[in-house]
Coordinates of N, CA and C in Angstrom, one line a residue:
M1 N 85.3 39.7 -157.9 CA 84.6 40.7 -158.0 C 84.6 41.7 -156.5
E2 N 84.9 42.8 -156.8 CA 85.5 43.9 -156.1 C 83.9 44.6 -155.2
T3 N 83.9 44.6 -153.7 CA 82.7 45.0 -153.0 C 82.9 45.9 -152.3
T4 N 82.1 46.8 -151.7 CA 82.7 47.9 -150.9 C 81.4 47.6 -149.6
T5 N 82.1 48.2 -148.0 CA 81.2 48.2 -147.0 C 81.5 49.8 -146.7
E6 N 80.6 50.5 -145.8 CA 80.8 51.7 -145.8 C 80.3 51.4 -144.0
S7 N 80.9 51.6 -143.1 CA 80.4 51.9 -141.6 C 81.5 52.6 -141.0
T8 N 81.2 52.8 -139.3 CA 81.7 53.2 -138.3 C 82.9 52.2 -138.0
F9 N 83.9 52.4 -137.5 CA 84.8 51.2 -137.2 C 85.7 52.0 -135.8
R10 N 85.9 51.1 -134.7 CA 86.8 51.3 -133.8 C 88.6 50.6 -134.2
V11 N 89.5 51.0 -134.3 CA 90.5 50.7 -134.4 C 91.0 50.0 -133.2
L12 N 91.4 48.6 -133.4 CA 92.0 47.8 -131.9 C 93.5 47.6 -132.0
G13 N 94.0 47.8 -133.2 CA 95.6 47.4 -133.1 C 95.9 46.9 -134.4
A14 N 97.3 46.2 -134.5 CA 97.7 45.3 -135.2 C 96.9 44.1 -135.1
A15 N 96.4 43.4 -136.4 CA 96.3 42.4 -136.3 C 96.8 41.2 -135.9
P16 N 96.6 40.2 -135.1 CA 97.5 39.1 -134.6 C 97.7 38.4 -135.7
E17 N 98.8 38.2 -135.8 CA 99.3 36.9 -136.8 C 99.3 37.8 -138.5
H18 N 99.0 38.6 -138.3 CA 99.1 39.8 -140.0 C 99.4 41.2 -139.0
A19 N 101.2 41.2 -138.3 CA 101.5 42.5 -138.1 C 101.0 44.0 -139.3
D20 N 101.2 43.7 -140.2 CA 101.3 44.5 -141.3 C 99.8 44.7 -141.8
D21 N 99.0 44.5 -140.9 CA 97.5 44.6 -141.2 C 97.0 45.6 -139.7
L22 N 95.6 46.1 -140.0 CA 95.0 46.4 -138.8 C 93.7 45.4 -138.1
L23 N 93.3 45.9 -137.4 CA 92.1 45.2 -137.1 C 91.4 46.1 -136.5
L24 N 89.9 46.1 -136.8 CA 89.2 47.0 -136.6 C 87.8 46.5 -136.1
L25 N 87.0 47.1 -135.5 CA 86.0 46.8 -134.9 C 84.5 47.1 -135.7
D26 N 83.6 46.6 -136.4 CA 82.3 47.3 -137.0 C 81.5 47.5 -135.6
R27 N 81.3 49.0 -136.0 CA 80.4 49.0 -134.8 C 78.9 49.1 -134.8
A28 N 78.6 48.5 -136.0 CA 76.9 48.4 -136.5 C 76.9 47.0 -135.8
D29 N 77.7 45.9 -135.9 CA 77.3 44.7 -135.7 C 79.0 43.8 -134.6
H30 N 79.6 44.9 -134.2 CA 81.1 44.5 -133.4 C 81.7 43.1 -133.7
E31 N 81.7 43.2 -135.4 CA 82.6 41.7 -135.9 C 83.8 42.5 -136.0
P32 N 85.0 42.2 -136.1 CA 86.2 42.2 -136.1 C 86.4 42.3 -138.0
V33 N 87.1 43.0 -138.2 CA 87.9 43.2 -139.8 C 89.2 43.2 -139.6
R34 N 90.0 42.5 -140.5 CA 91.2 42.9 -140.9 C 91.2 43.6 -142.1
V35 N 92.0 44.5 -142.0 CA 92.4 45.9 -143.3 C 93.7 46.0 -143.5
A36 N 93.9 45.9 -144.3 CA 95.5 46.0 -145.3 C 95.6 47.5 -144.8
A37 N 97.0 47.2 -144.3 CA 97.6 49.2 -143.4 C 98.7 49.6 -144.0
D38 N 98.7 49.0 -145.3 CA 100.1 49.8 -146.0 C 99.5 49.7 -147.7
G39 N 100.6 50.7 -148.5 CA 100.5 50.6 -149.7 C 99.4 52.0 -150.1
Y40 N 99.5 52.7 -149.2 CA 98.3 54.0 -149.7 C 98.9 55.3 -149.9
D41 N 98.6 56.0 -150.5 CA 99.5 57.3 -151.3 C 98.4 58.4 -150.5
D42 N 97.2 58.0 -150.4 CA 96.5 59.2 -150.5 C 95.4 59.3 -149.4
L43 N 95.6 58.1 -148.2 CA 95.0 58.1 -147.2 C 95.8 58.1 -145.8
A44 N 95.6 59.1 -145.1 CA 96.7 58.9 -143.7 C 96.4 57.3 -142.9
V45 N 96.5 56.3 -143.6 CA 96.2 55.1 -142.6 C 97.4 54.9 -141.8
D46 N 98.8 55.2 -141.6 CA 99.8 55.0 -141.0 C 99.2 55.9 -139.7
A47 N 98.6 56.9 -139.8 CA 98.7 57.4 -138.8 C 97.2 57.4 -137.6
L48 N 96.9 56.0 -138.1 CA 96.0 55.5 -137.2 C 96.4 54.7 -136.1
R49 N 95.6 55.0 -135.0 CA 96.5 54.5 -133.3 C 95.4 53.8 -133.3
P50 N 95.5 53.3 -132.0 CA 94.2 51.7 -131.4 C 93.3 52.7 -130.6
G51 N 92.2 52.4 -130.9 CA 91.2 53.3 -130.2 C 90.3 54.4 -131.1
Y52 N 90.9 55.0 -132.3 CA 90.6 56.0 -133.1 C 89.5 55.3 -133.6
L53 N 88.5 56.1 -133.6 CA 86.6 55.9 -134.2 C 87.1 56.6 -135.6
V54 N 86.9 55.8 -136.7 CA 86.9 55.9 -138.3 C 85.5 55.9 -138.8
D55 N 84.9 57.0 -139.6 CA 84.0 56.4 -141.0 C 85.1 55.6 -141.8
A56 N 84.4 54.9 -142.4 CA 85.3 54.1 -143.7 C 84.8 53.4 -144.6
T57 N 84.8 53.4 -145.9 CA 84.5 52.7 -147.0 C 85.8 51.6 -147.0
L58 N 85.6 50.7 -147.1 CA 86.2 49.2 -147.3 C 85.9 48.6 -148.9
S59 N 87.2 48.3 -149.5 CA 86.7 47.6 -150.5 C 87.6 46.5 -150.5
W60 N 86.5 45.4 -151.1 CA 86.8 43.7 -150.4 C 87.3 43.4 -151.9
D61 N 88.2 42.7 -152.1 CA 88.6 41.8 -153.1 C 89.3 40.1 -152.9
D62 N 88.6 39.1 -153.2 CA 88.9 38.0 -152.8 C 89.3 37.8 -151.4
G63 N 88.1 38.5 -150.8 CA 88.2 38.3 -149.2 C 88.8 39.2 -148.3
D64 N 89.8 39.8 -149.2 CA 91.1 41.1 -148.5 C 90.3 42.2 -148.5
A65 N 90.8 43.6 -147.5 CA 89.7 44.5 -147.1 C 91.0 45.6 -147.4
R66 N 90.7 46.7 -148.2 CA 91.7 47.7 -147.7 C 90.7 48.9 -148.1
F67 N 90.9 50.2 -147.3 CA 90.7 51.2 -147.0 C 90.3 51.8 -148.5
A68 N 89.2 52.5 -148.8 CA 89.2 53.0 -149.9 C 88.9 54.4 -149.6
E69 N 88.1 54.6 -148.5 CA 88.0 56.1 -147.9 C 88.1 55.9 -146.3
L70 N 88.5 57.0 -145.6 CA 88.7 57.1 -144.4 C 88.4 58.2 -143.5
D71 N 88.0 58.6 -142.9 CA 87.8 59.6 -142.0 C 87.6 59.4 -140.5
V72 N 88.8 60.0 -139.5 CA 88.5 60.0 -138.3 C 87.7 60.7 -137.7
R73 N 87.3 60.0 -136.9 CA 86.0 61.1 -135.9 C 86.5 61.5 -134.8
K74 N 87.1 60.6 -134.3 CA 87.4 60.8 -132.6 C 88.7 60.1 -132.4
R75 N 90.1 60.8 -131.7 CA 91.0 59.7 -131.5 C 91.1 59.8 -130.1
T76 N 90.1 58.8 -129.8 CA 90.5 58.4 -128.3 C 91.5 56.9 -128.6
L77 N 92.5 57.0 -127.5 CA 93.1 56.2 -127.5 C 92.8 54.8 -126.3
F78 N 93.2 53.8 -127.2 CA 93.1 52.1 -126.6 C 94.8 52.1 -125.8
T79 N 95.2 51.5 -124.9 CA 96.5 51.4 -124.4 C 96.4 50.0 -123.8
Y80 N 97.2 49.0 -124.1 CA 97.2 47.9 -123.7 C 98.3 47.5 -122.5
A81 N 98.2 47.1 -121.4 CA 99.5 46.7 -120.5 C 99.4 45.1 -120.2
D82 N 100.1 44.2 -120.3 CA 100.4 42.9 -119.4 C 100.9 42.8 -118.2
A83 N 101.0 41.9 -117.4 CA 101.8 41.9 -116.0 C 102.0 43.5 -115.3
V84 N 101.1 44.2 -115.1 CA 100.8 45.2 -114.5 C 100.9 44.9 -112.9
S85 N 101.5 45.8 -111.9 CA 101.3 45.2 -110.5 C 101.1 46.7 -110.0
G86 N 101.0 47.0 -108.7 CA 100.8 48.2 -107.7 C 99.3 48.6 -108.2
L87 N 98.1 47.9 -108.3 CA 96.6 48.5 -109.0 C 96.3 49.6 -107.9
F88 N 95.8 50.7 -108.4 CA 94.9 52.0 -107.9 C 94.0 51.2 -107.2
E89 N 93.8 52.1 -106.0 CA 92.3 51.2 -105.2 C 91.2 51.0 -105.9
A90 N 90.6 52.2 -106.7 CA 89.4 51.7 -107.4 C 89.1 50.6 -107.7
A91 N 90.6 50.5 -108.6 CA 90.5 49.0 -109.2 C 90.7 47.8 -108.2
L92 N 91.2 47.7 -107.3 CA 91.0 47.3 -106.3 C 89.9 46.5 -105.6
D93 N 89.1 47.4 -105.4 CA 88.2 47.2 -104.7 C 87.0 47.2 -105.7
T94 N 87.2 46.9 -107.3 CA 86.2 46.7 -107.8 C 86.5 44.9 -108.0
M95 N 87.9 44.7 -108.3 CA 88.0 43.1 -108.3 C 87.4 42.8 -106.8
E96 N 87.6 43.1 -106.1 CA 87.0 42.5 -104.3 C 85.3 42.5 -104.4
Q97 N 84.8 43.4 -105.1 CA 83.7 43.7 -105.1 C 83.4 42.0 -106.0
A98 N 83.6 42.3 -107.3 CA 83.5 41.2 -108.2 C 83.7 39.8 -107.7
H99 N 84.8 39.8 -106.5 CA 84.9 38.5 -106.1 C 84.0 37.6 -105.4
Q100 N 84.0 39.1 -104.2 CA 82.3 38.8 -103.4 C 81.0 38.3 -103.9
E101 N 81.1 38.8 -105.1 CA 79.9 38.5 -105.7 C 79.5 37.4 -106.4
G102 N 80.6 36.9 -106.8 CA 81.1 36.0 -107.6 C 80.5 36.5 -109.3
A103 N 80.4 37.8 -109.7 CA 80.2 38.2 -110.9 C 81.3 37.9 -112.0
G104 N 81.1 38.2 -112.9 CA 81.7 37.8 -114.2 C 82.4 39.1 -114.6
V105 N 81.8 40.2 -114.2 CA 82.3 41.6 -114.6 C 81.7 42.6 -113.5
Q106 N 82.3 43.7 -113.2 CA 81.7 44.4 -112.2 C 82.6 45.7 -112.3
G107 N 81.2 47.1 -112.1 CA 82.6 48.4 -112.7 C 81.4 49.1 -111.7
R108 N 82.3 50.2 -111.7 CA 82.1 51.8 -110.7 C 82.5 52.8 -111.2
P109 N 82.3 54.1 -111.0 CA 82.6 55.2 -111.8 C 83.3 55.7 -111.0
T110 N 84.4 56.9 -111.2 CA 85.7 57.2 -110.6 C 85.4 58.7 -110.4
F111 N 86.0 59.2 -109.6 CA 85.5 60.8 -109.2 C 86.8 61.5 -109.1
S112 N 87.0 63.0 -109.5 CA 88.5 63.6 -108.9 C 88.2 64.2 -107.9
A113 N 89.1 64.3 -107.0 CA 89.2 64.8 -105.4 C 88.1 65.8 -105.5
D114 N 87.5 67.1 -106.7 CA 86.7 67.8 -106.2 C 84.9 67.1 -106.1
G115 N 85.2 65.6 -106.7 CA 83.9 64.9 -106.9 C 83.5 65.1 -108.0
E116 N 83.9 65.3 -109.3 CA 83.7 64.7 -110.6 C 84.1 63.8 -111.2
P117 N 82.8 63.3 -111.7 CA 83.5 62.0 -112.6 C 84.6 62.5 -113.4
N118 N 85.3 61.4 -113.5 CA 86.2 61.4 -114.0 C 86.9 60.4 -115.3
G119 N 85.7 59.0 -114.9 CA 86.2 57.7 -115.9 C 84.9 56.9 -115.2
A120 N 85.3 55.7 -115.4 CA 84.7 54.4 -114.9 C 85.8 53.4 -115.0
V121 N 85.8 52.2 -114.0 CA 87.1 51.5 -113.9 C 86.1 49.9 -114.0
Y122 N 86.3 48.8 -114.4 CA 85.7 47.6 -114.8 C 86.6 46.4 -114.4
A123 N 86.4 45.7 -113.7 CA 86.8 44.4 -113.6 C 86.3 43.1 -114.0
F124 N 87.1 42.7 -115.3 CA 86.7 41.1 -115.9 C 87.3 40.1 -115.0
A125 N 86.7 38.9 -114.8 CA 86.8 38.0 -113.8 C 87.7 37.1 -115.2
E126 N 89.0 36.1 -115.2 CA 89.6 35.7 -115.9 C 88.5 34.4 -116.1
Q127 N 88.5 33.9 -117.1 CA 87.4 32.4 -117.3 C 88.3 31.1 -117.1
P128 N 88.2 30.0 -116.3 CA 88.7 29.1 -116.8 C 88.7 28.3 -118.3
G129 N 90.0 27.4 -118.3 CA 89.9 26.8 -119.4 C 90.4 27.9 -120.7
E130 N 89.8 27.8 -121.9 CA 90.9 28.1 -122.6 C 90.3 29.9 -123.5
R131 N 89.8 30.4 -122.6 CA 89.3 31.7 -123.0 C 90.5 32.8 -122.1
D132 N 90.6 33.6 -123.0 CA 91.8 34.8 -122.4 C 91.1 36.1 -122.9
V133 N 90.6 36.7 -121.6 CA 90.0 37.7 -121.6 C 90.2 39.2 -122.4
F134 N 92.0 39.3 -121.6 CA 92.7 40.3 -122.2 C 92.9 39.8 -123.9
E135 N 92.9 39.2 -124.2 CA 93.5 38.8 -125.6 C 91.9 39.3 -126.5
E136 N 90.8 38.4 -125.9 CA 89.3 38.9 -126.6 C 89.1 40.5 -126.6
I137 N 89.4 41.4 -125.5 CA 89.5 42.7 -125.6 C 90.3 43.0 -126.9
Q138 N 91.8 42.7 -126.8 CA 92.2 43.0 -128.0 C 92.2 42.9 -129.3
T139 N 91.2 41.4 -129.8 CA 90.9 41.1 -130.6 C 89.2 41.4 -131.2
G140 N 88.5 42.1 -130.1 CA 87.5 42.6 -130.5 C 86.1 41.3 -130.0
A141 N 86.8 40.3 -129.7 CA 85.9 39.1 -129.5 C 84.9 39.7 -127.9
L142 N 85.1 40.4 -127.3 CA 84.7 41.1 -126.4 C 84.5 42.4 -126.2
P143 N 83.9 42.8 -127.1 CA 84.0 44.7 -127.4 C 83.9 45.5 -126.5
L144 N 84.2 46.5 -126.2 CA 84.3 47.8 -125.3 C 82.9 48.6 -125.7
E145 N 83.0 48.4 -127.0 CA 81.9 49.5 -127.1 C 80.8 50.0 -126.3
P146 N 80.1 49.1 -125.7 CA 78.8 49.2 -124.4 C 79.0 50.2 -123.9
L147 N 80.1 49.8 -122.9 CA 81.2 50.7 -122.0 C 81.2 52.0 -122.3
I148 N 82.3 52.1 -123.3 CA 82.7 53.4 -124.2 C 81.1 54.0 -124.7
D149 N 79.9 53.9 -125.0 CA 78.9 54.3 -125.0 C 78.3 55.1 -123.7
R150 N 78.2 54.3 -122.8 CA 78.0 54.8 -121.1 C 79.2 55.8 -120.9
L151 N 80.4 55.8 -121.3 CA 81.2 57.0 -120.7 C 80.7 58.2 -121.5
N152 N 79.7 57.9 -122.7 CA 79.6 59.1 -123.7 C 78.8 59.8 -123.3
E153 N 77.7 59.0 -122.3 CA 76.7 59.7 -121.8 C 76.5 60.4 -120.8
E154 N 78.0 60.8 -119.9 CA 78.7 61.6 -119.1 C 79.0 62.4 -119.7
E155 N 79.9 62.1 -121.1 CA 80.6 63.7 -121.7 C 80.9 62.6 -123.0
D156 N 80.6 63.4 -124.6 CA 81.0 62.6 -125.7 C 82.2 63.4 -126.0
C157 N 83.2 62.7 -125.6 CA 84.5 63.4 -126.3 C 85.0 62.1 -126.6
E158 N 86.5 62.7 -126.6 CA 88.3 61.5 -126.7 C 88.1 61.1 -125.5
H159 N 88.5 59.5 -125.6 CA 88.4 59.1 -124.1 C 90.1 58.8 -124.4
E160 N 90.5 58.0 -123.1 CA 91.7 57.3 -123.4 C 91.1 55.9 -122.3
V161 N 91.7 54.8 -123.1 CA 91.0 53.6 -122.5 C 92.2 52.8 -122.3
F162 N 92.0 51.8 -120.6 CA 93.6 51.3 -120.7 C 93.2 49.8 -120.2
V163 N 93.6 48.9 -120.7 CA 93.4 47.4 -120.7 C 94.4 46.8 -119.8
F164 N 94.2 46.5 -118.8 CA 95.6 46.2 -118.1 C 95.4 44.6 -118.0
R165 N 96.1 43.8 -117.6 CA 96.1 42.0 -117.1 C 97.4 42.5 -115.9
P166 N 96.4 42.3 -114.6 CA 97.5 42.4 -113.4 C 98.1 41.1 -113.5
L167 N 99.4 41.4 -113.1 CA 100.4 40.2 -112.3 C 100.0 39.3 -111.5
E168 N 99.2 39.5 -110.2 CA 98.7 39.0 -109.3 C 97.6 38.9 -108.8
H169 N 96.5 39.2 -110.0 CA 95.2 38.6 -109.7 C 94.4 38.2 -111.2
D170 N 93.2 37.3 -110.8 CA 92.8 36.4 -112.1 C 91.7 37.5 -112.4
F171 N 92.4 38.8 -112.7 CA 91.0 39.9 -113.2 C 92.1 40.4 -114.5
V172 N 91.1 40.7 -115.4 CA 91.5 41.9 -116.3 C 90.8 43.5 -116.1
V173 N 91.7 44.3 -116.0 CA 90.9 45.9 -115.3 C 90.9 46.6 -116.5
V174 N 90.0 47.1 -117.1 CA 89.5 48.1 -118.4 C 89.6 49.6 -117.2
Y175 N 90.5 50.6 -117.7 CA 89.9 52.1 -116.7 C 89.8 52.7 -117.8
L176 N 88.4 53.4 -117.9 CA 88.3 54.2 -119.3 C 88.0 55.9 -118.3
V177 N 89.1 56.3 -119.2 CA 89.9 57.8 -118.7 C 88.7 58.7 -119.3
L178 N 87.3 59.6 -118.8 CA 86.8 60.6 -119.2 C 87.4 61.7 -120.3
H179 N 88.3 62.2 -119.9 CA 89.3 63.3 -120.7 C 90.6 62.6 -121.5
K180 N 90.6 62.4 -122.6 CA 92.1 62.4 -123.1 C 93.1 63.3 -123.1
D181 N 94.3 63.2 -123.0 CA 95.6 64.3 -122.7 C 95.0 64.8 -121.2
S182 N 94.3 64.3 -120.0 CA 94.2 65.1 -118.5 C 94.8 64.6 -118.0
I183 N 95.0 65.1 -116.6 CA 96.0 65.0 -115.5 C 95.6 63.5 -115.1
L184 N 94.5 63.3 -115.2 CA 94.7 61.6 -114.5 C 95.0 60.7 -115.5
A185 N 94.9 61.3 -117.2 CA 95.4 60.1 -118.1 C 96.8 60.0 -117.8
D186 N 97.5 61.3 -117.7 CA 99.0 61.4 -117.7 C 99.6 60.7 -116.6
T187 N 99.0 60.6 -115.8 CA 99.2 59.8 -114.2 C 99.3 58.4 -114.3
V188 N 98.2 57.8 -115.3 CA 97.9 56.5 -115.3 C 98.9 56.1 -116.1
R189 N 99.7 56.8 -116.8 CA 100.5 56.5 -117.9 C 101.6 56.3 -117.2
D190 N 102.1 57.6 -116.3 CA 103.3 57.4 -115.7 C 103.4 56.2 -114.8
T191 N 102.4 56.1 -114.2 CA 102.6 54.9 -113.2 C 102.7 53.6 -113.7
Y192 N 101.8 53.3 -114.9 CA 102.1 52.0 -115.6 C 103.0 52.0 -116.5
D193 N 103.8 53.2 -116.7 CA 104.8 53.1 -117.9 C 104.3 52.7 -119.1
C194 N 103.0 53.5 -120.0 CA 102.6 53.6 -120.7 C 102.8 54.5 -121.6
P195 N 103.5 55.0 -122.4 CA 103.7 56.3 -122.9 C 102.9 56.5 -124.0
R196 N 102.5 57.8 -123.9 CA 101.5 58.1 -125.1 C 102.2 57.9 -126.5
P197 N 101.1 57.7 -127.2 CA 102.0 57.3 -128.8 C 101.8 58.8 -129.4
S198 N 103.0 58.4 -130.4 CA 102.8 59.9 -131.3 C 101.5 59.7 -132.4
E199 N 101.2 61.2 -132.3 CA 100.0 61.0 -133.7 C 100.0 62.3 -134.0
A200 N 99.5 62.4 -135.3 CA 99.4 63.4 -136.7 C 98.8 64.6 -135.8

């Protein structure tokens, strides 16, 4: 029996172990959902990029989900980079503060040279044992939506979100850049070799 679900979803990227599918995060309950990404003639599913916020209707058949309707609300971009070195000062300071306080997560706003807010950086301490914070963010097990909601309080616009696993630190750094396509976002991409994906 086919059923449908309507909600707002965050596109996380390709589904682990199912590269032909997309992994979405349902904004209503923060649950990840795997959705088929190919075989559409009338929906621009192939134009979706990690980070996009979409309103969608999913049709379910025998436990498998497909897009029935799709509308892109925001073209925010997520970028993941592993084994990053040469972290910027705000990230280093945030990690050091988290280390000194024994905090699992620590965050702080960042500002432009003119003193204007331009983003926020968070440091997530790597957890002992089998937990992988970097992977949990990629798969939605550790959703970034509360952090994005907080950034939207500053300005509700399209952002760029960078998720870095540093090579020399036991932290995962998340840098939320307030404005997409900004000089700051371009600088981060150039510094850490993260080319901006093509977009329709």
